[in-house]
PDB file of C-alpha atoms in Angstrom:
ATOM      1  CA  MET A 291     -29.775  49.657  37.298  1.00 48.00           C
ATOM      2  CA  PRO A 292     -32.419  48.759  34.603  1.00 48.00           C
ATOM      3  CA  THR A 293     -35.857  50.264  35.069  1.00 50.00           C
ATOM      4  CA  PHE A 294     -39.101  48.308  34.822  1.00 42.00           C
ATOM      5  CA  SER A 295     -39.588  49.599  31.290  1.00 49.00           C
ATOM      6  CA  ALA A 296     -36.108  48.432  30.276  1.00 47.00           C
ATOM      7  CA  LYS A 297     -36.762  44.969  31.749  1.00 47.00           C
ATOM      8  CA  ALA A 298     -40.034  44.760  29.852  1.00 45.00           C
ATOM      9  CA  GLN A 299     -38.262  45.644  26.626  1.00 50.00           C
ATOM     10  CA  LEU A 300     -35.609  42.985  27.257  1.00 44.00           C
ATOM     11  CA  THR A 301     -38.319  40.407  27.922  1.00 46.00           C
ATOM     12  CA  ARG A 302     -40.216  41.343  24.761  1.00 49.00           C
ATOM     13  CA  GLY A 303     -36.966  41.234  22.788  1.00 46.00           C
ATOM     14  CA  PHE A 304     -36.164  37.739  24.142  1.00 43.00           C
ATOM     15  CA  LYS A 305     -39.616  36.478  23.257  1.00 50.00           C
ATOM     16  CA  ASN A 306     -39.489  38.033  19.794  1.00 50.00           C
ATOM     17  CA  GLY A 307     -36.126  36.394  19.186  1.00 50.00           C
ATOM     18  CA  PHE A 308     -37.736  32.958  19.674  1.00 52.00           C
ATOM     19  CA  GLY A 309     -41.023  33.905  18.108  1.00 58.00           C
ATOM     20  CA  TRP A 310     -40.594  31.266  15.408  1.00 60.00           C
ATOM     21  CA  LEU A 311     -41.023  28.535  18.027  1.00 64.00           C
ATOM     22  CA  PRO A 312     -44.549  27.342  18.810  1.00 68.00           C
ATOM     23  CA  SER A 313     -45.893  27.885  22.299  1.00 68.00           C
ATOM     24  CA  GLY A 314     -46.969  25.514  25.070  1.00 73.00           C
ATOM     25  CA  TRP A 315     -46.316  21.809  24.791  1.00 75.00           C
ATOM     26  CA  ARG A 316     -45.495  22.172  21.101  1.00 80.00           C
ATOM     27  CA  ARG A 317     -42.361  24.128  21.977  1.00 83.00           C
ATOM     28  CA  SER A 318     -41.268  21.324  24.335  1.00 82.00           C
ATOM     29  CA  ALA A 319     -42.007  18.843  21.559  1.00 84.00           C
ATOM     30  CA  VAL A 320     -39.737  20.735  19.145  1.00 86.00           C
ATOM     31  CA  VAL A 321     -36.947  20.773  21.756  1.00 84.00           C
ATOM     32  CA  ASN A 322     -37.348  17.022  22.337  1.00 83.00           C
ATOM     33  CA  ILE A 323     -37.311  16.319  18.619  1.00 85.00           C
ATOM     34  CA  GLY A 324     -34.117  18.368  18.330  1.00 87.00           C
ATOM     35  CA  LEU A 325     -32.463  16.419  21.147  1.00 85.00           C
ATOM     36  CA  MET A 326     -33.551  13.103  19.659  1.00 84.00           C
ATOM     37  CA  SER A 327     -32.172  14.146  16.264  1.00 88.00           C
ATOM     38  CA  ILE A 328     -28.789  14.899  17.850  1.00 88.00           C
ATOM     39  CA  VAL A 329     -28.796  11.519  19.624  1.00 83.00           C
ATOM     40  CA  LEU A 330     -29.736   9.810  16.338  1.00 86.00           C
ATOM     41  CA  LEU A 331     -26.851  11.463  14.490  1.00 90.00           C
ATOM     42  CA  ILE A 332     -24.404  10.451  17.246  1.00 86.00           C
ATOM     43  CA  LEU A 333     -25.589   6.835  17.169  1.00 83.00           C
ATOM     44  CA  LEU A 334     -25.477   6.692  13.359  1.00 88.00           C
ATOM     45  CA  GLY A 335     -21.917   8.036  13.481  1.00 87.00           C
ATOM     46  CA  VAL A 336     -20.891   5.390  16.020  1.00 82.00           C
ATOM     47  CA  LEU A 337     -22.560   2.686  13.896  1.00 83.00           C
ATOM     48  CA  ALA A 338     -20.747   3.856  10.758  1.00 86.00           C
ATOM     49  CA  VAL A 339     -17.360   3.774  12.519  1.00 84.00           C
ATOM     50  CA  ALA A 340     -18.089   0.343  14.024  1.00 82.00           C
ATOM     51  CA  VAL A 341     -19.071  -1.080  10.619  1.00 83.00           C
ATOM     52  CA  SER A 342     -15.919   0.308   8.995  1.00 83.00           C
ATOM     53  CA  LYS A 343     -13.688  -1.043  11.793  1.00 79.00           C
ATOM     54  CA  THR A 344     -15.151  -4.557  11.590  1.00 78.00           C
ATOM     55  CA  GLY A 345     -15.261  -4.660   7.803  1.00 78.00           C
ATOM     56  CA  GLY A 346     -19.049  -4.853   7.760  1.00 74.00           C
ATOM     57  CA  ASP A 347     -19.133  -8.142   9.691  1.00 76.00           C
ATOM     58  CA  PHE A 348     -21.918  -7.687  12.248  1.00 73.00           C
ATOM     59  CA  ARG A 349     -20.857 -10.872  14.038  1.00 73.00           C
ATOM     60  CA  GLN A 350     -17.696  -9.164  15.250  1.00 74.00           C
ATOM     61  CA  SER A 351     -17.351  -6.812  18.188  1.00 75.00           C
ATOM     62  CA  TRP A 352     -15.676  -3.456  17.722  1.00 76.00           C
ATOM     63  CA  LYS A 353     -12.649  -3.137  20.008  1.00 76.00           C
ATOM     64  CA  PHE A 354     -13.045   0.498  20.995  1.00 74.00           C
ATOM     65  CA  TYR A 355     -10.094   0.752  23.383  1.00 74.00           C
ATOM     66  CA  ASP A 356      -7.441  -1.519  24.835  1.00 72.00           C
ATOM     67  CA  ALA A 357      -4.667  -0.999  27.385  1.00 69.00           C
ATOM     68  CA  GLU A 358      -2.530  -2.825  29.915  1.00 66.00           C
ATOM     69  CA  CYS A 359      -4.620  -4.877  32.345  1.00 62.00           C
ATOM     70  CA  ARG A 360      -2.470  -3.758  35.292  1.00 63.00           C
ATOM     71  CA  GLY A 361      -3.578  -0.147  34.896  1.00 61.00           C
ATOM     72  CA  SER A 362      -6.987   1.378  35.502  1.00 65.00           C
ATOM     73  CA  ASN A 363      -7.301   3.002  32.075  1.00 73.00           C
ATOM     74  CA  THR A 364      -9.737   0.434  30.724  1.00 75.00           C
ATOM     75  CA  SER A 365     -11.921   0.656  33.832  1.00 77.00           C
ATOM     76  CA  THR A 366     -11.982   4.448  33.570  1.00 81.00           C
ATOM     77  CA  ALA A 367     -12.833   4.300  29.868  1.00 81.00           C
ATOM     78  CA  ASN A 368     -15.566   1.752  30.591  1.00 80.00           C
ATOM     79  CA  THR A 369     -17.071   4.001  33.289  1.00 83.00           C
ATOM     80  CA  LEU A 370     -16.993   7.090  31.052  1.00 86.00           C
ATOM     81  CA  LEU A 371     -18.537   5.213  28.132  1.00 84.00           C
ATOM     82  CA  HIS A 372     -21.358   3.890  30.295  1.00 84.00           C
ATOM     83  CA  LEU A 373     -21.892   7.389  31.672  1.00 87.00           C
ATOM     84  CA  LEU A 374     -22.249   8.709  28.118  1.00 85.00           C
ATOM     85  CA  ILE A 375     -24.547   5.820  27.206  1.00 83.00           C
ATOM     86  CA  ASN A 376     -26.746   6.499  30.232  1.00 84.00           C
ATOM     87  CA  ILE A 377     -26.960  10.185  29.313  1.00 85.00           C
ATOM     88  CA  LEU A 378     -28.077   9.304  25.779  1.00 82.00           C
ATOM     89  CA  SER A 379     -30.490   6.587  26.887  1.00 83.00           C
ATOM     90  CA  THR A 380     -31.939   8.819  29.622  1.00 84.00           C
ATOM     91  CA  THR A 381     -32.491  11.520  26.998  1.00 83.00           C
ATOM     92  CA  ILE A 382     -34.374   8.995  24.868  1.00 83.00           C
ATOM     93  CA  LEU A 383     -36.375   7.762  27.862  1.00 85.00           C
ATOM     94  CA  ALA A 384     -37.288  11.303  28.954  1.00 84.00           C
ATOM     95  CA  SER A 385     -38.302  12.246  25.425  1.00 86.00           C
ATOM     96  CA  SER A 386     -40.400   9.102  25.070  1.00 85.00           C
ATOM     97  CA  ASN A 387     -42.059   9.824  28.412  1.00 84.00           C
ATOM     98  CA  PHE A 388     -42.892  13.374  27.283  1.00 86.00           C
ATOM     99  CA  PHE A 389     -44.537  12.221  24.056  1.00 86.00           C
ATOM    100  CA  MET A 390     -46.372   9.431  25.895  1.00 84.00           C
ATOM    101  CA  GLN A 391     -47.910  12.055  28.179  1.00 83.00           C
ATOM    102  CA  VAL A 392     -48.830  14.212  25.181  1.00 83.00           C
ATOM    103  CA  LEU A 393     -50.466  11.252  23.448  1.00 83.00           C
ATOM    104  CA  ASN A 394     -52.215  10.261  26.669  1.00 81.00           C
ATOM    105  CA  ALA A 395     -53.757  13.698  27.165  1.00 82.00           C
ATOM    106  CA  PRO A 396     -57.246  13.973  25.587  1.00 83.00           C
ATOM    107  CA  SER A 397     -58.124  16.905  23.358  1.00 79.00           C
ATOM    108  CA  ARG A 398     -61.235  19.031  23.915  1.00 83.00           C
ATOM    109  CA  LEU A 399     -63.079  17.133  21.182  1.00 84.00           C
ATOM    110  CA  GLU A 400     -62.129  13.760  22.712  1.00 80.00           C
ATOM    111  CA  VAL A 401     -63.325  14.884  26.143  1.00 82.00           C
ATOM    112  CA  ASP A 402     -66.647  16.039  24.684  1.00 82.00           C
ATOM    113  CA  ALA A 403     -67.034  12.763  22.774  1.00 82.00           C
ATOM    114  CA  ALA A 404     -66.317  10.753  25.941  1.00 80.00           C
ATOM    115  CA  HIS A 405     -68.838  12.759  27.957  1.00 84.00           C
ATOM    116  CA  ALA A 406     -71.436  12.230  25.243  1.00 84.00           C
ATOM    117  CA  ARG A 407     -70.994   8.464  25.716  1.00 84.00           C
ATOM    118  CA  GLY A 408     -71.096   8.749  29.505  1.00 83.00           C
ATOM    119  CA  ILE A 409     -67.357   8.052  29.921  1.00 83.00           C
ATOM    120  CA  TRP A 410     -64.940  10.084  32.023  1.00 83.00           C
ATOM    121  CA  LEU A 411     -61.260  10.667  31.217  1.00 82.00           C
ATOM    122  CA  ASP A 412     -58.277  11.662  33.352  1.00 81.00           C
ATOM    123  CA  ILE A 413     -56.750  15.076  32.740  1.00 81.00           C
ATOM    124  CA  GLY A 414     -53.286  16.187  33.841  1.00 76.00           C
ATOM    125  CA  ILE A 415     -51.929  12.762  34.835  1.00 75.00           C
ATOM    126  CA  PRO A 416     -50.712   9.677  32.927  1.00 75.00           C
ATOM    127  CA  SER A 417     -53.614   7.267  32.665  1.00 77.00           C
ATOM    128  CA  TRP A 418     -54.002   3.721  31.375  1.00 77.00           C
ATOM    129  CA  ARG A 419     -57.712   4.401  31.031  1.00 79.00           C
ATOM    130  CA  ASN A 420     -57.191   7.290  28.635  1.00 79.00           C
ATOM    131  CA  ALA A 421     -55.023   5.199  26.302  1.00 76.00           C
ATOM    132  CA  PHE A 422     -57.919   2.910  25.387  1.00 78.00           C
ATOM    133  CA  TYR A 423     -60.534   5.634  24.887  1.00 78.00           C
ATOM    134  CA  LEU A 424     -58.569   7.855  22.526  1.00 80.00           C
ATOM    135  CA  SER A 425     -57.902   7.426  18.796  1.00 81.00           C
ATOM    136  CA  TYR A 426     -56.308   4.250  17.448  1.00 83.00           C
ATOM    137  CA  PHE A 427     -53.332   6.257  16.187  1.00 86.00           C
ATOM    138  CA  LYS A 428     -52.651   7.634  19.668  1.00 84.00           C
ATOM    139  CA  LEU A 429     -53.094   4.186  21.212  1.00 84.00           C
ATOM    140  CA  PHE A 430     -50.701   2.521  18.747  1.00 87.00           C
ATOM    141  CA  THR A 431     -48.061   5.252  19.112  1.00 86.00           C
ATOM    142  CA  TRP A 432     -48.386   5.311  22.911  1.00 84.00           C
ATOM    143  CA  LEU A 433     -47.991   1.530  23.153  1.00 86.00           C
ATOM    144  CA  SER A 434     -45.001   1.598  20.767  1.00 86.00           C
ATOM    145  CA  LEU A 435     -43.215   4.161  22.915  1.00 85.00           C
ATOM    146  CA  PHE A 436     -44.105   2.287  26.108  1.00 84.00           C
ATOM    147  CA  ILE A 437     -42.883  -1.091  24.803  1.00 84.00           C
ATOM    148  CA  THR A 438     -39.606   0.207  23.323  1.00 82.00           C
ATOM    149  CA  SER A 439     -38.465   2.805  25.868  1.00 79.00           C
ATOM    150  CA  ILE A 440     -37.278   0.599  28.738  1.00 76.00           C
ATOM    151  CA  PRO A 441     -35.749  -2.198  26.559  1.00 78.00           C
ATOM    152  CA  ILE A 442     -33.768   0.415  24.591  1.00 77.00           C
ATOM    153  CA  HIS A 443     -32.450   1.815  27.882  1.00 74.00           C
ATOM    154  CA  MET A 444     -31.374  -1.675  28.973  1.00 76.00           C
ATOM    155  CA  LEU A 445     -29.855  -2.649  25.614  1.00 78.00           C
ATOM    156  CA  PHE A 446     -27.808   0.525  25.474  1.00 77.00           C
ATOM    157  CA  ASN A 447     -26.039  -0.405  28.702  1.00 76.00           C
ATOM    158  CA  SER A 448     -25.156  -3.856  27.381  1.00 77.00           C
ATOM    159  CA  SER A 449     -23.834  -2.558  24.048  1.00 77.00           C
ATOM    160  CA  VAL A 450     -20.460  -1.739  25.646  1.00 78.00           C
ATOM    161  CA  PHE A 451     -18.731  -4.302  27.829  1.00 75.00           C
ATOM    162  CA  HIS A 452     -15.391  -4.527  29.602  1.00 72.00           C
ATOM    163  CA  MET A 453     -13.376  -7.632  28.721  1.00 71.00           C
ATOM    164  CA  HIS A 454     -10.155  -8.937  30.257  1.00 68.00           C
ATOM    165  CA  SER A 455      -7.909 -10.754  27.814  1.00 64.00           C
ATOM    166  CA  LEU A 456      -6.447 -13.820  29.543  1.00 60.00           C
ATOM    167  CA  MET A 457      -3.558 -15.472  27.708  1.00 62.00           C
ATOM    168  CA  GLY A 458      -2.804 -19.169  27.874  1.00 62.00           C
ATOM    169  CA  ASP A 459       0.547 -19.307  26.070  1.00 69.00           C
ATOM    170  CA  PHE A 460       3.806 -17.615  26.978  1.00 76.00           C
ATOM    171  CA  HIS A 461       7.518 -17.690  26.190  1.00 75.00           C
ATOM    172  CA  LEU A 462       9.536 -19.443  28.905  1.00 78.00           C
ATOM    173  CA  THR A 463      13.256 -18.838  29.344  1.00 81.00           C
ATOM    174  CA  ILE A 464      15.500 -20.382  31.998  1.00 83.00           C
ATOM    175  CA  ALA A 465      18.829 -18.575  32.229  1.00 82.00           C
ATOM    176  CA  THR A 466      21.408 -17.096  34.556  1.00 83.00           C
ATOM    177  CA  GLU A 467      21.515 -13.484  35.713  1.00 83.00           C
ATOM    178  CA  SER A 468      24.285 -12.687  33.229  1.00 81.00           C
ATOM    179  CA  PHE A 469      21.972 -13.673  30.344  1.00 82.00           C
ATOM    180  CA  LEU A 470      19.973 -10.537  31.131  1.00 82.00           C
ATOM    181  CA  HIS A 471      23.088  -8.396  30.735  1.00 82.00           C
ATOM    182  CA  GLY A 472      24.406  -9.509  27.358  1.00 76.00           C
ATOM    183  CA  ALA A 473      26.389 -12.667  28.179  1.00 81.00           C
ATOM    184  CA  PRO A 474      26.731 -15.257  25.346  1.00 78.00           C
ATOM    185  CA  TYR A 475      24.140 -17.990  24.910  1.00 80.00           C
ATOM    186  CA  SER A 476      23.308 -20.709  22.407  1.00 76.00           C
ATOM    187  CA  LEU A 477      20.144 -22.392  21.283  1.00 80.00           C
ATOM    188  CA  PRO A 478      18.724 -24.949  21.927  1.00 78.00           C
ATOM    189  CA  GLY A 479      20.074 -24.587  25.471  1.00 78.00           C
ATOM    190  CA  ALA A 480      21.492 -27.155  27.859  1.00 77.00           C
ATOM    191  CA  SER A 481      19.043 -29.890  26.818  1.00 78.00           C
ATOM    192  CA  LEU A 482      20.382 -29.983  23.225  1.00 78.00           C
ATOM    193  CA  LEU A 483      16.769 -30.661  22.319  1.00 76.00           C
ATOM    194  CA  THR A 484      15.900 -31.028  18.632  1.00 75.00           C
ATOM    195  CA  ASN A 485      12.705 -31.923  16.842  1.00 71.00           C
ATOM    196  CA  GLU A 486      14.131 -35.341  15.940  1.00 71.00           C
ATOM    197  CA  LEU A 487      14.471 -36.246  19.630  1.00 71.00           C
ATOM    198  CA  LEU A 488      10.869 -35.257  20.281  1.00 68.00           C
ATOM    199  CA  SER A 489       9.669 -37.292  17.312  1.00 65.00           C
ATOM    200  CA  GLU A 490      11.501 -40.371  18.593  1.00 62.00           C
ATOM    201  CA  ALA A 491      10.359 -39.852  22.191  1.00 58.00           C
ATOM    202  CA  PRO A 492       7.732 -42.138  23.737  1.00 55.00           C
ATOM    203  CA  LYS A 493       4.264 -40.622  23.452  1.00 52.00           C
ATOM    204  CA  LYS A 494       3.213 -41.448  26.981  1.00 47.00           C
ATOM    205  CA  LYS A 495       2.546 -38.230  28.860  1.00 46.00           C
ATOM    206  CA  ALA A 496       4.853 -38.936  31.805  1.00 45.00           C
ATOM    207  CA  GLU A 497       7.792 -39.845  29.546  1.00 45.00           C
ATOM    208  CA  TYR A 498       7.072 -37.076  27.031  1.00 43.00           C
ATOM    209  CA  GLU A 499       7.223 -34.355  29.664  1.00 48.00           C
ATOM    210  CA  TYR A 500      10.730 -35.442  30.565  1.00 42.00           C
ATOM    211  CA  TYR A 501      12.047 -33.817  27.393  1.00 47.00           C
ATOM    212  CA  GLY A 502      10.961 -30.335  28.399  1.00 47.00           C
ATOM    213  CA  PHE A 503       8.253 -27.742  28.091  1.00 51.00           C
ATOM    214  CA  GLY A 504       6.650 -26.122  25.079  1.00 54.00           C
ATOM    215  CA  THR A 505       5.143 -27.132  21.766  1.00 56.00           C
ATOM    216  CA  GLU A 506       6.810 -29.906  19.791  1.00 56.00           C
ATOM    217  CA  PHE A 507       6.186 -28.346  16.388  1.00 55.00           C
ATOM    218  CA  LEU A 508       8.039 -25.133  17.314  1.00 65.00           C
ATOM    219  CA  VAL A 509      11.309 -26.932  18.111  1.00 73.00           C
ATOM    220  CA  PRO A 510      13.827 -26.694  15.220  1.00 72.00           C
ATOM    221  CA  THR A 511      15.556 -29.743  13.782  1.00 71.00           C
ATOM    222  CA  PHE A 512      19.265 -30.441  14.210  1.00 70.00           C
ATOM    223  CA  GLN A 513      19.872 -29.333  10.628  1.00 73.00           C
ATOM    224  CA  ASP A 514      18.077 -26.060  11.389  1.00 71.00           C
ATOM    225  CA  PHE A 515      20.452 -25.409  14.285  1.00 73.00           C
ATOM    226  CA  LEU A 516      23.467 -26.361  12.176  1.00 70.00           C
ATOM    227  CA  SER A 517      22.491 -24.007   9.336  1.00 71.00           C
ATOM    228  CA  GLN A 518      21.117 -21.396  11.770  1.00 72.00           C
ATOM    229  CA  ASN A 519      17.719 -21.679  10.129  1.00 68.00           C
ATOM    230  CA  TYR A 520      15.646 -20.998  13.232  1.00 68.00           C
ATOM    231  CA  ALA A 521      14.850 -17.315  12.883  1.00 69.00           C
ATOM    232  CA  ALA A 522      11.460 -17.526  14.622  1.00 69.00           C
ATOM    233  CA  GLN A 523      12.804 -18.987  17.863  1.00 73.00           C
ATOM    234  CA  ALA A 524      15.974 -16.885  17.741  1.00 73.00           C
ATOM    235  CA  LYS A 525      13.853 -13.759  17.391  1.00 75.00           C
ATOM    236  CA  TYR A 526      11.985 -14.462  20.635  1.00 75.00           C
ATOM    237  CA  THR A 527      15.182 -15.392  22.469  1.00 79.00           C
ATOM    238  CA  SER A 528      17.129 -12.311  21.372  1.00 78.00           C
ATOM    239  CA  LYS A 529      14.160 -10.098  22.234  1.00 81.00           C
ATOM    240  CA  THR A 530      14.026 -11.646  25.699  1.00 79.00           C
ATOM    241  CA  ALA A 531      17.774 -11.213  26.192  1.00 78.00           C
ATOM    242  CA  ALA A 532      17.545  -7.538  25.233  1.00 80.00           C
ATOM    243  CA  GLN A 533      14.422  -6.578  27.184  1.00 77.00           C
ATOM    244  CA  ALA A 534      14.083  -8.915  30.168  1.00 80.00           C
ATOM    245  CA  LYS A 535      16.319  -6.824  32.433  1.00 80.00           C
ATOM    246  CA  THR A 536      13.632  -4.111  32.381  1.00 80.00           C
ATOM    247  CA  TRP A 537      10.793  -6.500  33.288  1.00 82.00           C
ATOM    248  CA  ASN A 538       9.228  -6.718  36.734  1.00 78.00           C
ATOM    249  CA  ARG A 539      10.952  -9.062  39.152  1.00 83.00           C
ATOM    250  CA  LEU A 540       8.713 -11.470  41.050  1.00 80.00           C
ATOM    251  CA  GLU A 541       9.416 -13.627  44.060  1.00 81.00           C
ATOM    252  CA  ALA A 542       9.483 -17.370  43.404  1.00 79.00           C
ATOM    253  CA  LYS A 543       6.195 -17.934  45.265  1.00 80.00           C
ATOM    254  CA  GLU A 544       4.369 -15.213  43.351  1.00 79.00           C
ATOM    255  CA  CYS A 545       5.761 -16.480  40.046  1.00 78.00           C
ATOM    256  CA  SER A 546       4.622 -20.012  40.847  1.00 76.00           C
ATOM    257  CA  GLU A 547       1.110 -18.816  41.665  1.00 72.00           C
ATOM    258  CA  ILE A 548       0.832 -16.961  38.362  1.00 73.00           C
ATOM    259  CA  TYR A 549       2.407 -19.482  35.994  1.00 71.00           C
ATOM    260  CA  GLY A 550       1.833 -22.714  37.907  1.00 70.00           C
ATOM    261  CA  SER A 551      -1.953 -22.705  37.535  1.00 66.00           C
ATOM    262  CA  GLU A 552      -3.386 -24.363  34.436  1.00 61.00           C
ATOM    263  CA  CYS A 553      -6.826 -22.730  34.597  1.00 57.00           C
ATOM    264  CA  LYS A 554      -6.416 -19.088  35.620  1.00 62.00           C
ATOM    265  CA  GLY A 555      -4.828 -17.710  32.468  1.00 61.00           C
ATOM    266  CA  LEU A 556      -2.405 -14.797  32.317  1.00 68.00           C
ATOM    267  CA  ARG A 557      -3.667 -11.252  32.755  1.00 68.00           C
ATOM    268  CA  ASP A 558      -0.920  -9.085  34.236  1.00 70.00           C
ATOM    269  CA  TYR A 559       2.118 -10.825  32.722  1.00 74.00           C
ATOM    270  CA  ARG A 560       2.986 -12.911  29.676  1.00 76.00           C
ATOM    271  CA  ASP A 561       6.555 -14.066  28.937  1.00 78.00           C
ATOM    272  CA  VAL A 562       8.768 -15.099  31.851  1.00 80.00           C
ATOM    273  CA  VAL A 563      12.452 -15.681  32.600  1.00 79.00           C
ATOM    274  CA  LEU A 564      13.398 -18.018  35.442  1.00 79.00           C
ATOM    275  CA  VAL A 565      16.744 -16.756  36.745  1.00 82.00           C
ATOM    276  CA  THR A 566      19.037 -19.469  38.106  1.00 83.00           C
ATOM    277  CA  LYS A 567      22.048 -19.231  40.382  1.00 86.00           C
ATOM    278  CA  GLY A 568      25.553 -19.757  39.059  1.00 82.00           C
ATOM    279  CA  SER A 569      27.465 -18.479  36.078  1.00 83.00           C
ATOM    280  CA  GLY A 570      26.090 -20.932  33.520  1.00 83.00           C
ATOM    281  CA  TRP A 571      26.995 -24.283  31.969  1.00 80.00           C
ATOM    282  CA  ARG A 572      29.449 -25.968  29.596  1.00 84.00           C
ATOM    283  CA  ARG A 573      28.544 -28.822  27.305  1.00 81.00           C
ATOM    284  CA  ALA A 574      31.615 -30.750  28.421  1.00 81.00           C
ATOM    285  CA  ASP A 575      30.334 -30.664  32.023  1.00 83.00           C
ATOM    286  CA  LEU A 576      26.800 -31.834  31.207  1.00 81.00           C
ATOM    287  CA  TRP A 577      27.112 -34.221  28.279  1.00 83.00           C
ATOM    288  CA  ASN A 578      29.280 -37.280  27.658  1.00 84.00           C
ATOM    289  CA  LEU A 579      28.711 -37.520  23.926  1.00 82.00           C
ATOM    290  CA  SER A 580      30.265 -39.921  21.492  1.00 84.00           C
ATOM    291  CA  ILE A 581      33.109 -38.647  19.338  1.00 85.00           C
ATOM    292  CA  ALA A 582      30.792 -38.366  16.330  1.00 84.00           C
ATOM    293  CA  ALA A 583      28.048 -36.545  18.251  1.00 81.00           C
ATOM    294  CA  ASP A 584      30.617 -34.271  19.871  1.00 80.00           C
ATOM    295  CA  GLU A 585      31.906 -33.221  16.459  1.00 84.00           C
ATOM    296  CA  LEU A 586      28.363 -32.631  15.186  1.00 81.00           C
ATOM    297  CA  TRP A 587      27.459 -30.344  18.096  1.00 82.00           C
ATOM    298  CA  GLU A 588      30.772 -28.451  18.232  1.00 83.00           C
ATOM    299  CA  PRO A 589      29.765 -25.808  15.603  1.00 82.00           C
ATOM    300  CA  ILE A 590      26.447 -25.220  17.382  1.00 80.00           C
ATOM    301  CA  VAL A 591      27.396 -25.424  21.074  1.00 81.00           C
ATOM    302  CA  PRO A 592      31.184 -25.471  21.635  1.00 84.00           C
ATOM    303  CA  ARG A 593      32.081 -27.991  24.336  1.00 83.00           C
ATOM    304  CA  ASP A 594      34.122 -25.672  26.565  1.00 84.00           C
ATOM    305  CA  GLN A 595      32.339 -22.358  26.066  1.00 82.00           C
ATOM    306  CA  LEU A 596      30.356 -20.982  29.025  1.00 85.00           C
ATOM    307  CA  LYS A 597      26.667 -20.535  28.160  1.00 82.00           C
ATOM    308  CA  THR A 598      24.002 -18.686  30.131  1.00 80.00           C
ATOM    309  CA  LEU A 599      20.818 -20.040  28.520  1.00 82.00           C
ATOM    310  CA  TRP A 600      19.519 -23.272  30.036  1.00 83.00           C
ATOM    311  CA  CYS A 601      16.169 -23.544  28.300  1.00 79.00           C
ATOM    312  CA  ASP A 602      14.058 -21.485  25.905  1.00 78.00           C
ATOM    313  CA  THR A 603      10.672 -22.565  24.631  1.00 76.00           C
ATOM    314  CA  GLN A 604       7.207 -21.372  23.602  1.00 64.00           C
TER     315      GLN A 604
END
């Protein structure tokens, strides 16, 4: 067990080890300056990364982190970031408050000068009165810290924000269950829809919607289907056929609520497959084409071949 003499030696050794630091409020000032320097370096580092990520365009926001909306990862990241921001801003606020109190405290000479003019000053407490009876330098610095401290604290919290990305477009596929398990299919589906048909269609909304869903300019022409020059649409369709069996299955009511609204946007899901009953369709069962049209469509959609894709559109 250390004796009193040993404790005294340890205390003197501890003090001597930090003897280079000033004493009193000056030591606290050095500590605050050190903390503020660390905060400044952190903020400059974040600014440098943000500028590099946005290419120097200050009008853009830096996407710090993104994840699936269904999970809680973004909410957790948002909470942790705001916790870090509040720690940094509280450090700045506490440091500003310390220096405001130092600037607000009168020196011995200032107290004597005030007494000589018949004026009293507050000692040991923050005082509005003191601020206007001290030097102009102290007044200016005190006011600068007072005006900037709280706004900086508020601006820090608004520098990071949580944003949900709501999508308005999606890839719609109507197919049978076997489509999800590798059964054959053909574009453009049972409608035999081509861009030429859309171009010739009446432009009235009610009549136009009869021809199907999707964007007119994304529908290939008949020649594109004949020469198989529709890589963009085929890419989406083949991707859907390969992956859709692993997607979440929704009840019809839930699906209608998500995709039937025009104003909500899509947050949890994007592309969708409407699964129909039955084994599929044959062109001979759905279409009574002329001999010429039948021959034109035979290389694209054989008349007697069972197909599982009813409709596919973006």
